[in-house]
Short mmCIF file of C-alpha atoms in Angstrom, two decimals:
data_model
loop_
_atom_site.label_atom_id
_atom_site.label_comp_id
_atom_site.label_asym_id
_atom_site.label_seq_id
_atom_site.Cartn_x
_atom_site.Cartn_y
_atom_site.Cartn_z
CA MET A 8 12.81 -12.51 13.10
CA SER A 9 16.22 -11.62 14.19
CA VAL A 10 17.50 -8.29 12.92
CA ASN A 11 21.42 -7.76 12.87
CA LEU A 12 21.21 -3.88 13.44
CA SER A 13 23.30 -1.65 15.71
CA ARG A 14 21.91 -1.32 19.23
CA THR A 15 23.18 2.13 19.82
CA ALA A 16 22.00 3.95 16.73
CA THR A 17 18.58 5.61 16.64
CA THR A 18 16.56 6.72 13.71
CA THR A 19 14.17 9.70 13.68
CA LYS A 20 12.31 11.92 11.02
CA THR A 21 11.62 15.36 10.97
CA VAL A 22 7.96 15.95 10.75
CA ILE A 23 6.99 18.74 8.24
CA GLU A 24 4.93 21.53 9.49
CA THR A 25 3.29 24.01 7.57
CA GLU A 26 0.14 26.09 6.54
CA HIS A 27 0.45 24.74 3.12
CA GLY A 28 -0.43 21.12 1.69
CA ILE A 29 1.52 18.23 2.38
CA VAL A 30 2.11 14.96 0.50
CA ALA A 31 3.63 12.09 2.51
CA ALA A 32 4.44 8.91 0.37
CA GLN A 33 6.98 6.35 0.44
CA HIS A 34 9.27 7.77 -2.31
CA ARG A 35 10.16 11.53 -1.93
CA LEU A 36 10.18 12.10 -5.50
CA ALA A 37 6.41 10.80 -5.77
CA ALA A 38 5.59 12.95 -3.05
CA GLN A 39 7.22 15.89 -4.43
CA ALA A 40 5.09 15.50 -7.69
CA GLY A 41 2.14 15.43 -5.66
CA ALA A 42 3.39 18.54 -3.79
CA ASP A 43 4.14 20.39 -7.25
CA VAL A 44 0.70 20.05 -8.18
CA LEU A 45 -0.74 21.80 -5.09
CA ALA A 46 1.85 24.40 -5.65
CA ALA A 47 0.22 24.80 -9.06
CA GLY A 48 -3.40 24.94 -7.72
CA GLY A 49 -4.60 21.61 -7.75
CA ASP A 50 -6.46 20.32 -4.52
CA ALA A 51 -5.68 17.02 -2.60
CA VAL A 52 -7.34 14.95 -5.26
CA ASP A 53 -4.95 16.17 -8.13
CA ALA A 54 -1.99 15.88 -5.85
CA ALA A 55 -3.17 12.04 -4.96
CA ILE A 56 -3.51 11.24 -8.81
CA ALA A 57 -0.18 12.67 -9.66
CA THR A 58 1.37 10.84 -6.64
CA SER A 59 -0.31 7.57 -7.60
CA PHE A 60 1.01 7.48 -11.13
CA ALA A 61 4.53 8.62 -10.12
CA ILE A 62 5.02 6.09 -7.33
CA GLY A 63 3.97 3.44 -9.85
CA VAL A 64 6.98 4.33 -12.00
CA LEU A 65 9.23 5.15 -8.94
CA GLU A 66 8.43 2.04 -6.96
CA PRO A 67 7.50 -0.62 -9.87
CA TRP A 68 7.78 -3.65 -7.32
CA MET A 69 4.96 -2.22 -4.99
CA SER A 70 2.40 -0.51 -7.26
CA GLY A 71 1.38 0.53 -10.76
CA PRO A 72 -1.21 1.08 -13.32
CA ALA A 73 -1.64 -2.90 -13.58
CA GLY A 74 -2.39 -2.81 -9.75
CA GLY A 75 -5.37 -2.01 -7.70
CA GLY A 76 -6.33 -0.73 -4.21
CA THR A 77 -8.72 1.73 -2.37
CA LEU A 78 -8.69 5.36 -0.90
CA MET A 79 -10.28 7.32 1.65
CA LEU A 80 -11.45 11.04 0.48
CA TRP A 81 -12.21 13.78 2.81
CA ARG A 82 -14.02 16.81 1.21
CA ALA A 83 -13.63 20.00 3.54
CA GLU A 84 -16.44 21.90 1.85
CA ASP A 85 -19.24 19.41 2.70
CA GLY A 86 -17.69 17.61 5.85
CA ARG A 87 -17.89 14.31 4.11
CA ALA A 88 -16.08 11.03 4.03
CA GLN A 89 -16.15 8.83 0.69
CA ALA A 90 -14.50 5.54 -0.08
CA LEU A 91 -13.25 4.86 -3.60
CA ASP A 92 -12.86 0.76 -4.23
CA TYR A 93 -10.51 0.17 -7.35
CA GLY A 94 -9.69 -3.17 -6.20
CA MET A 95 -8.83 -6.23 -8.29
CA ARG A 96 -11.20 -8.93 -9.50
CA ALA A 97 -10.73 -12.57 -11.11
CA PRO A 98 -10.76 -12.77 -14.73
CA LYS A 99 -14.29 -13.92 -15.89
CA ALA A 100 -12.51 -17.02 -17.84
CA LEU A 101 -11.03 -18.19 -14.47
CA ASP A 102 -11.29 -21.90 -13.91
CA PRO A 103 -10.47 -22.95 -10.37
CA GLY A 104 -9.69 -26.40 -11.70
CA ASP A 105 -6.64 -24.64 -13.54
CA TYR A 106 -5.06 -24.18 -9.71
CA PRO A 107 -4.93 -27.95 -8.40
CA LEU A 108 -3.53 -28.40 -5.04
CA SER A 109 -0.02 -29.88 -4.85
CA GLY A 110 -0.16 -31.52 -1.59
CA GLU A 111 3.08 -30.40 -0.83
CA GLY A 112 1.94 -28.31 2.21
CA VAL A 113 1.94 -24.51 2.50
CA ALA A 114 2.84 -21.93 0.20
CA GLY A 115 6.01 -19.78 0.42
CA ASP A 116 4.73 -16.28 -0.24
CA LEU A 117 2.70 -13.86 1.52
CA PHE A 118 -0.28 -16.14 2.70
CA PRO A 119 0.06 -19.71 4.17
CA TRP A 120 -2.45 -20.95 1.63
CA GLU A 121 -2.13 -24.77 0.60
CA LYS A 122 0.31 -24.92 -2.19
CA VAL A 123 -0.81 -24.88 -5.81
CA THR A 124 0.94 -27.01 -8.44
CA GLY A 125 3.58 -24.71 -10.25
CA ASP A 126 2.58 -22.05 -7.72
CA ARG A 127 0.11 -20.74 -10.63
CA ASN A 128 -1.60 -18.52 -8.26
CA VAL A 129 1.31 -16.59 -7.05
CA GLN A 130 3.95 -16.33 -9.96
CA GLY A 131 3.54 -16.09 -13.60
CA ALA A 132 0.43 -14.74 -15.91
CA THR A 133 -2.01 -17.27 -14.65
CA ALA A 134 -1.70 -15.21 -11.31
CA VAL A 135 -3.07 -11.88 -13.02
CA ALA A 136 -6.17 -10.42 -11.89
CA VAL A 137 -8.14 -7.50 -13.53
CA PRO A 138 -6.54 -4.29 -12.61
CA GLY A 139 -8.36 -1.32 -11.24
CA LEU A 140 -5.89 1.61 -10.47
CA VAL A 141 -6.18 3.58 -13.71
CA ASP A 142 -9.97 3.55 -13.86
CA GLY A 143 -9.97 4.34 -10.24
CA MET A 144 -7.73 7.58 -10.72
CA GLY A 145 -10.21 8.44 -13.77
CA ARG A 146 -13.37 8.30 -11.79
CA LEU A 147 -11.48 10.45 -8.96
CA HIS A 148 -10.58 12.74 -11.38
CA ALA A 149 -13.94 12.96 -13.43
CA ARG A 150 -15.75 13.92 -10.02
CA TYR A 151 -13.42 16.03 -8.13
CA GLY A 152 -10.32 17.06 -10.34
CA ARG A 153 -9.38 20.67 -10.85
CA MET A 154 -6.13 20.20 -13.12
CA PRO A 155 -6.15 18.81 -16.49
CA TRP A 156 -5.79 14.87 -16.58
CA ALA A 157 -2.58 14.88 -18.78
CA ASP A 158 -0.77 17.52 -16.40
CA LEU A 159 -1.55 15.13 -13.49
CA LEU A 160 0.37 12.18 -15.35
CA ALA A 161 3.31 14.31 -16.64
CA PRO A 162 5.33 13.86 -13.57
CA ALA A 163 5.00 10.09 -13.87
CA ILE A 164 5.95 10.30 -17.41
CA ALA A 165 9.05 12.17 -16.99
CA HIS A 166 10.22 9.72 -14.38
CA ALA A 167 9.67 6.97 -16.74
CA ARG A 168 11.33 8.63 -19.37
CA GLN A 169 14.48 9.31 -17.41
CA GLY A 170 14.16 5.63 -15.87
CA LEU A 171 14.39 4.88 -12.04
CA LEU A 172 18.04 5.54 -10.34
CA VAL A 173 19.26 2.11 -8.91
CA ASP A 174 20.48 3.26 -5.79
CA TRP A 175 21.27 0.65 -2.84
CA TYR A 176 17.75 0.16 -1.90
CA ALA A 177 16.36 -0.42 -5.13
CA ALA A 178 19.16 -2.96 -5.92
CA LEU A 179 18.37 -4.59 -2.58
CA VAL A 180 14.62 -4.96 -3.51
CA ILE A 181 15.55 -6.22 -7.06
CA ALA A 182 18.03 -8.45 -5.79
CA SER A 183 15.62 -10.06 -3.09
CA THR A 184 13.53 -11.34 -6.18
CA THR A 185 15.88 -11.88 -9.05
CA ARG A 186 15.23 -15.61 -9.25
CA GLU A 187 11.28 -15.21 -9.95
CA LEU A 188 12.19 -12.19 -12.15
CA ALA A 189 14.37 -14.13 -14.24
CA LYS A 190 11.57 -16.78 -15.16
CA ASP A 191 10.01 -14.16 -17.29
CA ALA A 192 12.06 -12.74 -20.26
CA ASP A 193 10.47 -9.26 -20.08
CA ALA A 194 10.69 -8.85 -16.27
CA ALA A 195 14.49 -9.82 -16.67
CA ALA A 196 15.05 -7.59 -19.44
CA LEU A 197 13.58 -4.61 -17.65
CA PHE A 198 15.02 -5.26 -14.15
CA LEU A 199 18.24 -7.30 -14.37
CA GLU A 200 21.38 -7.12 -15.78
CA ASP A 201 22.25 -10.51 -17.55
CA GLY A 202 20.21 -12.58 -15.46
CA GLN A 203 21.63 -10.73 -12.34
CA TRP A 204 20.56 -7.83 -9.98
CA PRO A 205 21.91 -4.68 -11.26
CA THR A 206 24.55 -2.50 -10.97
CA ILE A 207 24.27 -0.35 -7.91
CA SER A 208 24.34 3.40 -8.48
CA GLY A 209 26.75 5.55 -6.71
CA TRP A 210 29.19 2.62 -6.11
CA THR A 211 31.71 4.74 -7.64
CA ALA A 212 31.68 8.47 -8.51
CA LEU A 213 30.93 7.73 -12.18
CA ALA A 214 28.32 4.81 -11.88
CA GLU A 215 24.93 5.46 -12.82
CA LYS A 216 22.33 2.80 -13.30
CA ARG A 217 18.71 3.49 -14.33
CA LEU A 218 15.83 1.11 -15.50
CA ASP A 219 14.87 1.32 -19.16
CA GLN A 220 11.16 2.44 -18.70
CA THR A 221 10.44 4.14 -22.06
CA ARG A 222 7.71 1.64 -23.11
CA MET A 223 6.10 2.50 -19.47
CA ALA A 224 6.29 6.14 -20.62
CA ASP A 225 4.77 5.72 -24.05
CA SER A 226 1.84 3.93 -22.31
CA LEU A 227 1.31 6.34 -19.70
CA ASP A 228 1.57 9.02 -22.48
CA GLN A 229 -1.50 7.26 -24.21
CA ILE A 230 -3.49 7.08 -20.94
CA ALA A 231 -2.79 10.96 -20.60
CA ARG A 232 -3.77 11.96 -24.02
CA HIS A 233 -6.88 9.57 -24.31
CA GLY A 234 -7.95 9.35 -20.51
CA ALA A 235 -7.98 6.32 -18.14
CA ARG A 236 -10.54 4.33 -20.12
CA ALA A 237 -7.55 3.78 -22.74
CA LEU A 238 -6.21 1.07 -20.71
CA TYR A 239 -9.55 -0.79 -20.59
CA ASP A 240 -11.63 0.19 -23.64
CA GLY A 241 -8.79 0.94 -26.49
CA ASP A 242 -5.92 -0.60 -28.20
CA LEU A 243 -3.41 -0.45 -25.03
CA GLY A 244 -5.86 -2.58 -23.06
CA ALA A 245 -6.36 -5.00 -25.90
CA ALA A 246 -2.45 -5.22 -26.13
CA MET A 247 -2.02 -5.79 -22.30
CA ALA A 248 -4.87 -8.57 -22.49
CA ALA A 249 -3.12 -10.20 -25.43
CA ASP A 250 0.44 -9.99 -23.60
CA VAL A 251 -1.01 -11.91 -20.55
CA GLN A 252 -2.87 -14.55 -22.45
CA ALA A 253 0.55 -15.16 -24.75
CA LYS A 254 2.10 -16.02 -21.38
CA GLY A 255 -0.87 -18.53 -20.28
CA GLY A 256 -3.02 -16.06 -18.38
CA CYS A 257 -6.77 -15.75 -18.81
CA LEU A 258 -7.19 -11.83 -18.55
CA SER A 259 -9.17 -10.84 -21.54
CA HIS A 260 -9.92 -7.14 -23.35
CA ASP A 261 -13.68 -8.17 -22.14
CA ASP A 262 -12.58 -8.18 -18.61
CA LEU A 263 -10.90 -4.66 -19.05
CA ARG A 264 -13.87 -3.30 -20.57
CA GLY A 265 -16.29 -4.71 -17.94
CA TYR A 266 -14.27 -3.17 -15.13
CA HIS A 267 -15.54 0.00 -13.36
CA ALA A 268 -14.17 1.43 -10.10
CA GLU A 269 -17.06 2.39 -7.48
CA PHE A 270 -17.54 5.03 -4.80
CA ARG A 271 -18.69 3.85 -1.65
CA GLU A 272 -20.38 4.89 1.57
CA PRO A 273 -17.42 4.44 4.38
CA LEU A 274 -17.88 2.43 7.41
CA SER A 275 -18.09 5.28 10.42
CA VAL A 276 -16.52 3.97 13.67
CA PRO A 277 -17.23 5.93 16.64
CA TYR A 278 -14.63 5.54 19.14
CA ARG A 279 -14.88 7.47 22.74
CA ASP A 280 -14.68 11.13 21.76
CA ALA A 281 -12.98 10.23 18.27
CA GLN A 282 -14.43 9.30 14.81
CA PHE A 283 -13.03 7.46 12.26
CA HIS A 284 -13.93 6.58 8.46
CA VAL A 285 -12.52 3.26 6.95
CA PRO A 286 -13.31 1.52 3.55
CA PRO A 287 -16.09 -1.04 3.68
CA GLY A 288 -16.55 -4.47 1.98
CA LEU A 289 -13.36 -6.76 1.18
CA THR A 290 -10.77 -4.45 2.87
CA ALA A 291 -9.25 -4.57 6.34
CA GLY A 292 -11.75 -1.48 7.20
CA PRO A 293 -14.27 -3.87 8.94
CA THR A 294 -11.34 -5.61 10.74
CA PHE A 295 -10.38 -2.04 11.98
CA ALA A 296 -13.92 -1.46 13.01
CA HIS A 297 -13.99 -4.76 15.12
CA ALA A 298 -10.81 -3.86 16.91
CA MET A 299 -11.78 -0.28 17.97
CA ARG A 300 -15.19 -1.43 19.28
CA LEU A 301 -13.57 -3.96 21.55
CA MET A 302 -11.11 -1.37 22.66
CA ASP A 303 -13.77 1.30 23.33
CA ALA A 304 -14.75 -0.70 26.36
CA ARG A 305 -11.18 -1.46 27.68
CA ASP A 306 -9.16 0.92 30.08
CA MET A 307 -6.48 2.53 27.91
CA GLY A 308 -5.10 4.73 30.64
CA THR A 309 -1.62 3.34 30.80
CA LYS A 310 0.68 1.92 28.15
CA PRO A 311 0.67 -1.67 29.55
CA ASP A 312 -3.09 -1.46 29.53
CA ALA A 313 -3.36 -0.05 26.14
CA PHE A 314 -1.08 -2.54 24.42
CA ALA A 315 -2.83 -5.24 26.22
CA ALA A 316 -5.95 -3.99 24.90
CA TYR A 317 -4.34 -3.88 21.48
CA ALA A 318 -3.24 -7.16 21.33
CA ALA A 319 -6.28 -8.63 22.48
CA ALA A 320 -8.70 -6.86 20.32
CA LEU A 321 -6.63 -7.52 17.06
CA LYS A 322 -6.70 -11.20 18.17
CA SER A 323 -10.57 -10.96 18.32
CA ALA A 324 -10.57 -9.10 15.09
CA TYR A 325 -8.56 -11.38 13.01
CA ALA A 326 -10.41 -14.26 14.36
CA ASP A 327 -13.70 -12.77 13.06
CA ARG A 328 -11.82 -12.07 9.75
CA LEU A 329 -10.82 -15.36 9.14
CA ALA A 330 -14.15 -16.78 10.06
CA THR A 331 -16.44 -14.56 7.93
CA MET A 332 -13.94 -13.28 5.12
CA GLY A 333 -12.31 -16.49 4.32
CA ASP A 334 -8.94 -14.51 5.24
CA THR A 335 -5.76 -16.39 7.14
CA GLY A 336 -2.83 -15.54 8.80
CA GLU A 337 0.63 -14.59 7.03
CA ASP A 338 3.98 -15.55 7.15
CA GLU A 339 5.87 -13.34 9.48
CA ALA A 340 9.00 -13.30 7.01
CA HIS A 341 6.93 -11.43 4.31
CA SER A 342 5.20 -8.16 4.48
CA GLY A 343 3.19 -7.66 1.27
CA CYS A 344 4.41 -5.29 -1.32
CA THR A 345 2.07 -2.32 -1.33
CA THR A 346 2.43 1.34 -0.90
CA HIS A 347 0.59 4.07 0.94
CA PHE A 348 0.52 8.03 0.75
CA SER A 349 -1.43 10.61 2.37
CA VAL A 350 -2.23 14.15 1.16
CA VAL A 351 -3.81 17.22 2.78
CA ASP A 352 -4.27 20.56 0.95
CA ARG A 353 -4.36 24.06 2.12
CA HIS A 354 -8.09 23.84 2.53
CA GLY A 355 -8.35 20.80 4.66
CA ASN A 356 -9.35 18.27 1.77
CA MET A 357 -7.59 15.02 2.30
CA VAL A 358 -6.86 11.55 0.83
CA SER A 359 -5.82 8.44 2.04
CA GLN A 360 -4.54 6.10 -0.73
CA THR A 361 -3.18 2.63 -0.69
CA GLN A 362 -2.62 0.86 -3.83
CA THR A 363 -0.52 -2.63 -4.35
CA LEU A 364 0.48 -5.22 -6.98
CA LEU A 365 -0.03 -7.62 -4.04
CA SER A 366 3.45 -9.31 -4.13
CA ILE A 367 6.67 -7.67 -4.55
CA PHE A 368 6.85 -7.36 -8.09
CA GLY A 369 3.39 -8.91 -8.46
CA SER A 370 3.26 -11.86 -10.69
CA ARG A 371 6.94 -10.95 -11.92
CA VAL A 372 5.60 -10.74 -15.31
CA VAL A 373 5.80 -7.66 -17.42
CA SER A 374 3.60 -6.92 -20.32
CA PRO A 375 6.00 -5.99 -23.39
CA SER A 376 3.32 -4.06 -25.06
CA THR A 377 2.76 -1.56 -22.22
CA GLY A 378 5.86 -1.80 -20.03
CA PHE A 379 3.77 -2.50 -16.98
CA THR A 380 4.62 -4.98 -14.02
CA MET A 381 1.51 -7.14 -13.77
CA ASN A 382 -0.32 -7.93 -10.34
CA ASN A 383 -0.66 -11.35 -8.78
CA GLY A 384 -4.09 -10.55 -7.42
CA ILE A 385 -5.22 -14.14 -7.53
CA MET A 386 -3.21 -15.18 -4.59
CA TRP A 387 -5.42 -13.19 -2.76
CA PHE A 388 -7.96 -16.24 -3.08
CA ASP A 389 -7.84 -19.32 -1.02
CA PRO A 390 -7.28 -22.13 -3.65
CA VAL A 391 -9.14 -24.77 -1.45
CA PRO A 392 -12.86 -24.91 -2.60
CA GLY A 393 -15.75 -24.40 -0.66
CA ARG A 394 -14.63 -21.17 1.55
CA PRO A 395 -15.68 -17.85 1.87
CA ASN A 396 -12.69 -16.47 0.03
CA SER A 397 -12.12 -19.46 -2.79
CA LEU A 398 -11.17 -19.03 -6.16
CA ALA A 399 -14.07 -18.11 -8.59
CA PRO A 400 -14.41 -16.46 -11.74
CA GLY A 401 -15.40 -12.66 -11.78
CA LYS A 402 -14.64 -12.50 -7.84
CA ARG A 403 -13.74 -9.55 -5.91
CA CYS A 404 -10.19 -9.79 -4.52
CA LEU A 405 -10.08 -9.68 -0.67
CA MET A 406 -7.51 -7.06 0.22
CA ASN A 407 -5.71 -6.02 3.48
CA VAL A 408 -5.83 -2.31 2.70
CA CYS A 409 -6.88 0.23 5.53
CA PRO A 410 -6.39 3.59 4.58
CA ILE A 411 -8.50 5.70 7.47
CA LEU A 412 -9.88 9.40 8.11
CA GLY A 413 -9.99 10.46 11.79
CA ASP A 414 -10.84 13.05 13.85
CA ALA A 415 -9.95 13.38 17.42
CA GLY A 416 -8.92 15.95 20.09
CA GLY A 417 -9.49 18.74 17.59
CA ALA A 418 -7.09 17.24 14.77
CA ARG A 419 -8.12 15.56 11.54
CA PHE A 420 -5.84 12.86 10.04
CA ALA A 421 -5.59 10.74 7.33
CA LEU A 422 -3.15 7.80 7.67
CA GLY A 423 -2.65 4.37 5.86
CA ALA A 424 0.25 1.78 5.43
CA SER A 425 1.77 -0.69 3.44
CA GLY A 426 2.74 -3.99 4.69
CA GLY A 427 0.01 -6.69 3.94
CA ARG A 428 -1.60 -8.28 7.20
CA LYS A 429 0.46 -5.65 9.31
CA ILE A 430 -1.77 -2.76 7.93
CA VAL A 431 -4.49 -3.09 10.26
CA SER A 432 -2.37 -3.50 13.47
CA ALA A 433 -0.35 -0.25 12.43
CA MET A 434 -3.72 1.61 11.86
CA VAL A 435 -5.35 0.38 15.17
CA GLN A 436 -2.54 1.56 17.22
CA MET A 437 -1.62 4.57 15.74
CA ALA A 438 -5.22 5.79 15.64
CA SER A 439 -5.56 5.10 19.59
CA LEU A 440 -2.10 6.59 20.31
CA ILE A 441 -3.69 9.89 18.62
CA ALA A 442 -7.16 9.50 20.26
CA ASP A 443 -6.55 7.91 23.76
CA HIS A 444 -2.95 9.37 24.59
CA GLY A 445 -3.37 12.77 22.65
CA MET A 446 -0.18 12.40 20.60
CA ASP A 447 0.85 14.33 17.72
CA LEU A 448 2.08 13.01 14.22
CA ASN A 449 5.62 12.88 15.66
CA ASP A 450 5.11 11.00 18.71
CA THR A 451 2.94 8.65 16.70
CA PHE A 452 5.00 7.90 13.88
CA HIS A 453 8.05 7.37 16.47
CA HIS A 454 6.41 5.39 18.96
CA PRO A 455 6.98 1.57 19.13
CA ARG A 456 4.29 -0.83 18.10
CA ILE A 457 3.29 -4.53 18.10
CA ASP A 458 1.84 -6.45 15.31
CA VAL A 459 -0.92 -9.27 15.41
CA SER A 460 -1.74 -10.67 12.03
CA GLY A 461 -3.76 -13.58 12.64
CA GLY A 462 -1.50 -15.98 14.30
CA PRO A 463 -0.64 -17.10 17.77
CA VAL A 464 2.45 -15.05 18.34
CA VAL A 465 2.37 -11.35 19.07
CA VAL A 466 5.51 -9.58 17.41
CA ALA A 467 6.90 -6.52 19.69
CA ASP A 468 9.02 -3.89 19.10
CA GLU A 469 11.92 -4.86 21.42
CA THR A 470 12.29 -1.13 22.46
CA LEU A 471 8.82 -1.02 24.05
CA PRO A 472 8.98 -0.42 28.03
CA ASP A 473 9.73 -3.26 29.92
CA ASP A 474 6.34 -3.02 31.85
CA VAL A 475 4.52 -3.14 28.30
CA LEU A 476 6.24 -6.27 27.22
CA ALA A 477 5.68 -8.22 30.82
CA ARG A 478 2.12 -7.22 30.49
CA LEU A 479 1.92 -8.83 26.95
CA ARG A 480 3.92 -11.78 27.94
CA ALA A 481 1.49 -12.38 30.39
CA ASP A 482 -1.29 -13.40 27.96
CA HIS A 483 0.54 -14.19 24.75
CA ALA A 484 3.34 -15.74 23.12
CA VAL A 485 5.64 -12.61 22.38
CA HIS A 486 8.29 -12.39 19.79
CA THR A 487 10.53 -9.36 19.77
CA THR A 488 12.14 -7.46 16.98
CA ARG A 489 13.45 -3.99 15.97
CA ARG A 490 12.36 -1.80 13.25
CA SER A 491 14.43 -2.25 10.10
CA PRO A 492 14.51 -0.68 6.68
CA PHE A 493 14.08 -4.39 4.89
CA PRO A 494 12.29 -6.15 5.62
CA PHE A 495 9.59 -4.23 7.64
CA ALA A 496 8.64 -6.34 10.84
CA PHE A 497 5.76 -3.95 11.19
CA GLY A 498 3.43 -1.61 8.83
CA CYS A 499 5.07 0.91 7.07
CA PRO A 500 2.84 4.05 7.53
CA ALA A 501 2.59 7.45 5.88
CA GLY A 502 0.12 10.26 7.45
CA VAL A 503 -1.05 13.92 7.57
CA MET A 504 -2.80 15.90 10.11
CA ARG A 505 -4.54 18.90 10.31
CA GLN A 506 -5.17 21.07 13.50
CA GLY A 507 -6.98 24.32 12.52
CA GLN A 508 -4.99 25.72 9.36
CA HIS A 509 -1.78 24.01 10.41
CA ASN A 510 -0.66 20.98 8.75
CA THR A 511 1.90 18.16 9.49
CA GLY A 512 3.06 15.20 7.66
CA CYS A 513 5.26 12.25 8.27
CA THR A 514 6.29 8.73 6.74
CA GLU A 515 7.62 5.43 8.62
CA ILE A 516 10.79 6.54 10.31
CA MET A 517 12.79 3.36 8.86
CA SER A 518 11.92 3.78 5.28
CA PRO A 519 14.88 4.97 3.42
CA TRP A 520 12.73 6.61 0.48
CA GLY A 521 9.75 7.62 2.45
CA ASP A 522 9.10 11.54 2.82
CA ALA A 523 6.66 14.17 3.61
CA VAL A 524 6.90 17.31 1.40
CA SER A 525 4.98 20.63 1.50
CA GLU A 526 3.83 22.23 -1.51
CA ASP A 527 6.08 25.12 -0.48
CA GLN A 528 9.16 22.97 -1.19
CA THR A 529 9.01 23.14 -5.02
CA GLY A 530 11.65 22.68 -6.88
CA GLN A 531 13.61 20.27 -4.44
CA SER A 532 13.38 17.09 -5.94
#
């Protein structure tokens, strides 16, 4: 990927350092919502719930109530890591025969599956899977929440009532998907102006453009007043399912009523003197564990040795993923539209949370009754029959998410990233930079990385040292590029770290909206 950026400019972010709690998220206002909850007496779980709903309003193309994901949770009082799976599932009425192969080669979205006639697994209501995010947040709150549920949704409702400000970055993201959004009347009404991308706020001193998210605000208010199951058991869920069916999808109210997020025991991954915890099952957690096991036996003392080990371990881990989980490599031009945030509170509780609609704007379908942008989770399945990840009714979706908790060198940290199949590459390297090279959060987030996403080519940051690039080229085909704000050539991480009573937080340095916010920075949104 060629990126026309300045070769003399440098980009850095300031790592937040404090004894207070921190939220690091891909949108500053969402991080502020979580930090305000910490300041009001909530713990990491309360802050994560508030951030989750707020970021679904503020990044409606990345995630939202009609999406899914998973999180890792660290409870300081009992020293225990837990995983919460709120991933999506195929509707029970899904018929694989409704997704015939077109014979036209490879599809053009995130995954190089064989192309389906009409892109029915990618675009439109036929791509919608059963969402899990809201039930996941409800389960999390029921077990560990301290603050009232309605209070935690209040920031998201307020942002939706105001409407998302369309700055240059929001306009750029919307413009990148205008043709697809225009195919759904409700998506076009929400995101476009007369079928075109919206006016950019701030182009003149008087210009301000905001999305009309009042319907979403009304739906979030119902969830706030009646609880998470309002989207599954009640009239709100029935209306959303009816909207999807009216547009040709098969999501039913029964699918929603039958959905339940699940707490799971995480995979614990020992690595030299460090310990990592990642989600199990149909996530990238097993792929992370595979790579770390191979790296544990390698010499990581120098940067060339370390990056050679990263590339070899990730290639092996992805080969295993392809063979056993039915997953395949990713088109390098697409990065997946997922969001991640990490939270640490003053007591040391942590949440590492990843949530997604899958593609940018998900299915590019909006439910008019709820105002929610719907996921396209069906695209996670291989449309070719007879494979481990082939389409089937009621089947769980295979996710790329990889939130991690780590303990290395006296520091505990929570990391995760967005970026589709780029996520696990970012997590493996950042975990190693901390564990093998003793880096703090500042050095870890600013260090250049490589990406190995299952294909033959290693994508390398061109600012890596010459001896590192030479070592990589000795064993692999290497393509070099630079980190950029859009699109992301590498994963887009957010993380927090705790050493003693001292907390730090940071987000991807090229993310124009991402920020870490401390609870003592209240009222600064």
